[in-house]
XYZ file of C-alpha atoms in Angstrom:
421
model
C 97.356 149.898 128.312
C 96.448 147.108 125.906
C 93.506 144.820 126.496
C 94.304 141.120 126.919
C 93.460 138.971 123.922
C 91.377 136.154 125.351
C 91.385 134.212 122.073
C 95.186 134.111 121.961
C 95.288 133.113 125.627
C 92.823 130.284 125.021
C 94.791 129.075 121.988
C 98.011 129.112 124.016
C 96.277 127.113 126.757
C 95.117 124.502 124.244
C 98.603 124.261 122.726
C 100.193 123.867 126.131
C 97.671 121.175 127.041
C 98.490 119.004 124.026
C 101.864 117.714 125.317
C 100.243 116.874 128.670
C 97.394 115.049 126.926
C 99.870 113.152 124.769
C 101.868 112.097 127.855
C 98.743 110.891 129.665
C 97.615 109.022 126.547
C 101.013 107.331 126.224
C 100.934 106.166 129.850
C 97.393 104.784 129.541
C 98.264 103.112 126.232
C 101.313 101.379 127.741
C 99.354 100.306 130.835
C 96.629 98.870 128.601
C 99.064 96.771 126.607
C 100.674 95.519 129.826
C 97.280 94.492 131.244
C 96.381 92.868 127.931
C 99.629 90.874 127.930
C 98.879 89.618 131.455
C 95.353 88.674 130.373
C 96.562 86.799 127.302
C 99.222 84.872 129.242
C 97.010 83.916 132.182
C 93.954 83.042 130.082
C 96.017 81.031 127.607
C 97.415 79.075 130.548
C 93.895 78.495 131.792
C 92.724 77.102 128.461
C 90.474 79.964 127.415
C 89.317 79.610 123.810
C 91.369 81.421 121.188
C 88.350 83.330 119.831
C 87.783 85.130 123.123
C 91.464 86.038 123.423
C 91.524 87.282 119.821
C 88.394 89.373 120.324
C 89.793 90.967 123.477
C 93.140 91.656 121.827
C 91.565 93.337 118.795
C 89.187 95.402 120.910
C 91.855 96.642 123.310
C 94.605 97.390 120.784
C 92.350 99.211 118.333
C 90.512 101.170 121.037
C 93.547 102.392 122.982
C 95.644 103.063 119.876
C 92.988 105.075 118.060
C 92.031 106.765 121.325
C 95.653 107.772 121.995
C 95.986 109.220 118.500
C 92.770 111.219 118.852
C 93.698 112.488 122.321
C 97.085 113.605 121.011
C 95.689 115.278 117.907
C 92.340 116.523 119.258
C 92.511 116.679 123.066
C 89.258 118.639 123.310
C 87.236 115.957 121.503
C 85.790 113.524 124.048
C 85.603 110.688 121.518
C 89.340 110.046 121.902
C 89.113 109.967 125.692
C 86.117 107.603 125.606
C 87.950 105.172 123.314
C 91.181 105.372 125.291
C 89.633 104.938 128.744
C 87.174 102.255 127.613
C 89.965 100.209 126.063
C 92.063 100.654 129.197
C 89.207 99.526 131.455
C 88.617 96.463 129.295
C 92.316 95.564 129.394
C 92.424 96.180 133.148
C 89.364 94.018 133.736
C 90.791 91.177 131.651
C 94.230 91.429 133.229
C 92.918 91.526 136.792
C 90.474 88.715 136.064
C 93.252 86.595 134.593
C 95.492 87.170 137.614
C 92.649 86.382 140.009
C 91.799 83.151 138.194
C 95.454 82.150 138.151
C 95.925 82.884 141.858
C 92.613 81.470 143.135
C 91.739 78.615 140.792
C 94.716 77.404 138.743
C 97.544 77.880 141.263
C 96.051 78.824 144.651
C 98.332 81.001 146.756
C 100.671 81.934 143.911
C 99.367 85.535 143.571
C 99.437 87.707 146.729
C 96.129 89.458 147.367
C 94.361 87.472 144.646
C 90.982 87.836 146.399
C 91.223 91.624 146.272
C 92.345 91.483 142.648
C 89.219 89.434 141.946
C 87.110 92.034 143.764
C 88.663 94.885 141.767
C 88.212 93.103 138.434
C 84.451 93.141 138.891
C 84.364 96.933 139.173
C 85.777 97.739 135.735
C 83.502 95.844 133.363
C 80.451 98.075 133.557
C 82.289 101.396 132.986
C 83.902 99.881 129.878
C 80.536 98.716 128.519
C 78.817 102.042 129.168
C 81.697 103.955 127.613
C 81.632 102.088 124.289
C 77.946 101.229 123.972
C 76.482 104.390 125.507
C 78.702 107.466 125.473
C 80.575 106.766 122.242
C 77.492 106.812 119.968
C 75.922 109.595 122.050
C 78.918 111.904 121.504
C 79.944 110.838 117.996
C 81.340 112.525 115.925
C 81.797 116.005 117.436
C 82.486 114.922 121.017
C 79.446 116.872 122.211
C 75.838 115.964 122.898
C 73.376 116.630 120.061
C 71.869 119.403 122.210
C 71.425 120.419 125.844
C 68.206 118.390 125.974
C 70.261 115.188 125.945
C 71.971 115.912 129.263
C 69.456 113.801 131.272
C 70.214 110.865 128.949
C 73.946 111.311 129.536
C 73.258 111.419 133.279
C 71.495 108.038 133.041
C 74.810 106.455 132.058
C 76.452 107.796 135.220
C 73.615 106.396 137.349
C 73.887 102.989 135.650
C 77.642 102.823 136.308
C 77.180 103.881 139.946
C 74.445 101.285 140.602
C 76.409 98.492 138.954
C 79.658 99.402 140.744
C 78.051 99.434 144.197
C 76.276 96.170 143.477
C 79.448 94.397 142.264
C 81.505 95.769 145.147
C 79.141 94.610 147.928
C 77.603 91.428 146.467
C 78.978 87.876 146.263
C 80.998 86.872 143.228
C 79.010 85.537 140.294
C 78.583 81.729 140.534
C 81.243 79.854 138.605
C 83.610 82.817 138.340
C 85.921 81.716 141.145
C 86.064 78.653 143.452
C 83.178 78.560 146.008
C 85.578 78.888 148.928
C 86.762 82.273 147.639
C 84.129 84.830 148.582
C 83.896 88.569 148.245
C 85.361 89.961 151.490
C 83.027 92.972 151.341
C 79.849 91.080 150.490
C 76.801 92.082 152.547
C 74.038 89.623 153.308
C 70.606 89.808 154.838
C 67.990 92.400 153.989
C 70.572 95.030 153.093
C 72.195 92.565 150.714
C 68.859 92.084 148.999
C 68.521 95.824 148.538
C 72.020 96.015 147.099
C 71.242 93.214 144.655
C 68.357 95.303 143.333
C 70.881 97.871 142.157
C 71.955 95.434 139.450
C 68.369 95.182 138.223
C 68.111 98.982 138.300
C 71.259 99.261 136.189
C 69.859 96.811 133.628
C 66.562 98.697 133.540
C 68.379 101.958 132.873
C 70.197 100.267 130.000
C 66.925 99.044 128.483
C 65.530 102.578 128.621
C 68.669 104.504 127.636
C 70.105 102.451 124.772
C 67.121 103.074 122.443
C 67.508 106.775 123.224
C 71.179 106.590 122.242
C 70.220 104.935 118.971
C 67.629 107.666 118.440
C 70.331 110.315 118.940
C 72.290 108.849 116.030
C 69.179 108.846 113.856
C 68.477 112.483 114.754
C 72.087 113.455 114.031
C 71.927 111.684 110.698
C 68.721 113.455 109.664
C 70.100 116.859 110.612
C 73.631 116.282 109.317
C 75.013 117.475 106.020
C 78.404 117.583 104.375
C 81.268 116.463 106.593
C 79.161 115.273 109.526
C 77.033 113.091 107.272
C 80.165 111.419 105.915
C 81.458 110.891 109.450
C 78.231 109.172 110.453
C 78.487 106.940 107.386
C 81.788 105.539 108.665
C 80.158 104.398 111.907
C 76.999 103.194 110.181
C 78.997 101.105 107.700
C 80.669 99.103 110.490
C 77.364 98.651 112.338
C 75.691 97.494 109.114
C 78.342 94.815 108.661
C 78.768 93.660 112.263
C 75.080 93.814 113.271
C 73.717 91.158 110.865
C 76.831 89.036 111.420
C 76.239 89.091 115.182
C 72.642 87.971 114.677
C 73.775 85.072 112.450
C 76.482 84.119 114.934
C 73.963 83.953 117.782
C 71.371 82.046 115.727
C 73.755 79.438 114.293
C 76.180 79.359 117.221
C 74.507 76.314 118.786
C 73.726 74.549 115.500
C 75.372 71.142 115.301
C 74.719 70.848 111.569
C 77.737 71.235 109.303
C 76.323 74.097 107.236
C 75.010 75.928 110.305
C 78.360 75.574 112.063
C 80.154 76.978 109.014
C 77.799 79.967 108.840
C 78.175 80.595 112.569
C 81.979 80.422 112.428
C 82.186 82.811 109.471
C 79.774 85.195 111.208
C 81.885 85.144 114.374
C 84.995 85.956 112.330
C 83.198 89.000 110.921
C 82.129 90.060 114.415
C 85.673 89.669 115.731
C 86.989 91.757 112.855
C 84.377 94.358 113.748
C 85.915 94.741 117.205
C 89.046 96.025 115.515
C 87.396 97.883 112.635
C 84.937 99.989 114.644
C 87.518 102.129 116.498
C 89.532 102.507 113.297
C 86.470 103.718 111.380
C 85.669 106.140 114.198
C 89.233 107.457 114.165
C 89.167 108.012 110.402
C 85.846 109.817 110.702
C 86.903 112.115 113.553
C 90.252 112.943 111.936
C 88.481 113.372 108.570
C 91.149 111.298 106.852
C 89.956 110.252 103.383
C 86.485 111.025 104.639
C 84.703 110.783 101.325
C 86.216 107.373 100.530
C 83.409 105.831 102.589
C 81.019 106.013 99.628
C 83.405 103.856 97.605
C 83.842 101.440 100.542
C 80.081 101.056 100.978
C 79.550 100.579 97.248
C 82.219 97.909 96.940
C 81.015 96.147 100.084
C 77.507 95.888 98.658
C 78.727 94.781 95.215
C 81.149 92.109 96.416
C 78.806 90.929 99.164
C 76.062 90.228 96.622
C 78.608 88.792 94.184
C 80.055 86.406 96.769
C 76.587 85.195 97.768
C 75.570 84.606 94.156
C 78.790 82.792 93.225
C 78.632 80.641 96.360
C 75.085 79.597 95.503
C 76.050 78.956 91.867
C 79.059 76.893 92.908
C 77.107 74.781 95.388
C 74.228 74.230 92.981
C 76.496 73.320 90.075
C 78.471 70.846 92.197
C 75.277 69.056 93.201
C 73.871 69.104 89.658
C 77.084 67.904 87.989
C 77.607 65.215 90.640
C 74.157 63.820 89.891
C 74.683 64.075 86.142
C 78.090 62.365 86.237
C 77.126 59.771 88.822
C 76.808 57.055 86.210
C 80.196 57.815 84.679
C 82.395 58.214 87.747
C 82.012 57.823 91.483
C 84.395 60.699 92.178
C 83.146 64.276 92.303
C 86.443 65.758 91.075
C 84.983 66.498 87.641
C 81.980 68.208 89.224
C 84.218 70.376 91.389
C 86.482 71.275 88.459
C 83.515 72.113 86.239
C 81.883 74.225 88.958
C 85.141 76.105 89.506
C 85.426 76.899 85.789
C 81.793 77.986 85.729
C 82.265 80.384 88.652
C 85.465 81.768 87.122
C 83.651 82.427 83.848
C 80.702 84.099 85.582
C 82.806 86.406 87.795
C 83.356 89.398 85.512
C 79.956 89.425 83.735
C 78.029 89.062 86.996
C 80.196 91.659 88.758
C 79.523 94.165 85.966
C 75.782 93.567 86.108
C 75.631 93.787 89.910
C 77.738 96.955 89.909
C 75.418 98.603 87.392
C 72.353 97.509 89.361
C 73.766 98.847 92.645
C 74.629 102.183 91.013
C 71.137 102.377 89.539
C 69.422 101.652 92.856
C 71.672 103.376 95.435
C 73.972 105.733 93.511
C 71.595 107.151 90.958
C 73.577 110.337 90.354
C 76.708 108.319 89.504
C 74.715 106.017 87.241
C 73.058 108.933 85.405
C 76.392 110.737 85.047
C 78.030 107.690 83.453
C 75.144 107.293 81.042
C 75.351 110.970 80.079
C 79.095 110.716 79.425
C 78.659 107.573 77.330
C 75.953 109.248 75.284
C 78.062 112.394 74.868
C 81.014 110.315 73.651
C 78.755 108.618 71.092
C 77.519 111.993 69.812
C 81.093 113.310 69.487
C 81.964 110.490 67.120
C 79.589 112.000 64.569
C 79.940 115.283 62.737
C 79.054 118.336 64.833
C 79.135 122.062 64.334
C 81.261 124.129 66.666
C 78.361 126.119 68.137
C 76.298 123.030 68.749
C 79.287 121.221 70.238
C 79.943 123.969 72.813
C 76.295 123.932 73.843
C 76.413 120.146 74.122
C 79.527 120.277 76.328
C 77.955 122.845 78.650
C 74.718 120.829 78.906
C 76.609 117.599 79.681
C 78.657 119.288 82.414
C 75.491 120.676 83.974
C 73.759 117.285 83.989
C 76.719 115.307 85.362
C 78.613 117.608 87.715
C 75.597 119.820 88.542
C 77.485 123.111 89.073
C 75.654 126.328 89.831
C 76.656 127.683 86.408
C 78.827 126.711 83.445
C 80.407 128.715 80.631
C 82.734 127.881 77.739
C 85.276 130.298 76.279
C 86.684 129.722 72.766
C 89.927 131.527 71.857
C 91.183 132.168 68.357
C 94.878 131.337 67.855
C 97.057 133.318 65.414
C 97.332 130.343 63.069
C 93.552 130.310 62.678
C 92.966 127.312 64.909
C 90.564 127.469 67.817
C 91.854 126.678 71.274
């Protein structure tokens, strides 16, 4: 009698679970797009600003699409499920909220059960927020907690969702959300209502305590990581490094009535909106390990062209002002100043880009910078006369300094015609 092979049985179970996971992911993906379409149509009818609609569309499509791909390819990795379900909850919340607004505010009585749709829409926002802001960074990139010690932190997210859900289900609607005559049918008043309202404060307090711990988990993972996991964390960190400062600028200059401040705020908001779509994509690339090591090139080019764009923008603005003042006595138009500034920026592009690239390599990619210098020096030495023995030693030494292998050897073979191969 042969013993059962538990490893083969487990592999067969995983393989059989993949089609089921793919089917579930497809259903959730389709439902998300349907809810998003309802949200876009109802909110566009209600005059909602285009930026909010664009942000929601990018967040939902990227989250559910990347989540569906990860669930299909790696059903045992929780990152895919978190992305998929969070995107679905966001789409559901937006769709239900749009229907409720349409049926209660814009066209009262046109949507049956609109008051209950409004009640249900308030229950989905917090799970979406906790999923993306809490569990996604806590589980990234392996889909598991950093260690068993982080289980209490993961449990805090469940408590926060439970407190917020009970509070939203049994408290009045937020002021200004729906017309005053439309009230939550399950709202509880009196002393018990006051206790229920405290659950919202408890949920916020848990978030204040838990979110720094989640950030600390990423720092701990990064310090312990090496190889593939370090590259995966770089993909997430690169998006955060771009979106984080842009979000700060958008908040700071969002209320600025000045022309320059408004321009900075609008550009920052565009970057933040793009981040809603880029973050899930970066996470998907990292988890699937697709072109994983390309992130170093992406980071390098982002730094180089970010500094270059800032420098050229400052040079262009300064030259326009300077040339306008210098040519003020000759012409009242600033066309010559603009043309001259454009030519100046075009002439500075390549030289400045080369200098910035070399400076970035020297400061942040020292190994690359040293390797390029070694190869340039080796090429210069080859142009002179060299003996064969000295040349082989020079080649081996250059390979060791640039590629840093554990060992290096050179074999020289004599050909029958007397030449050396």
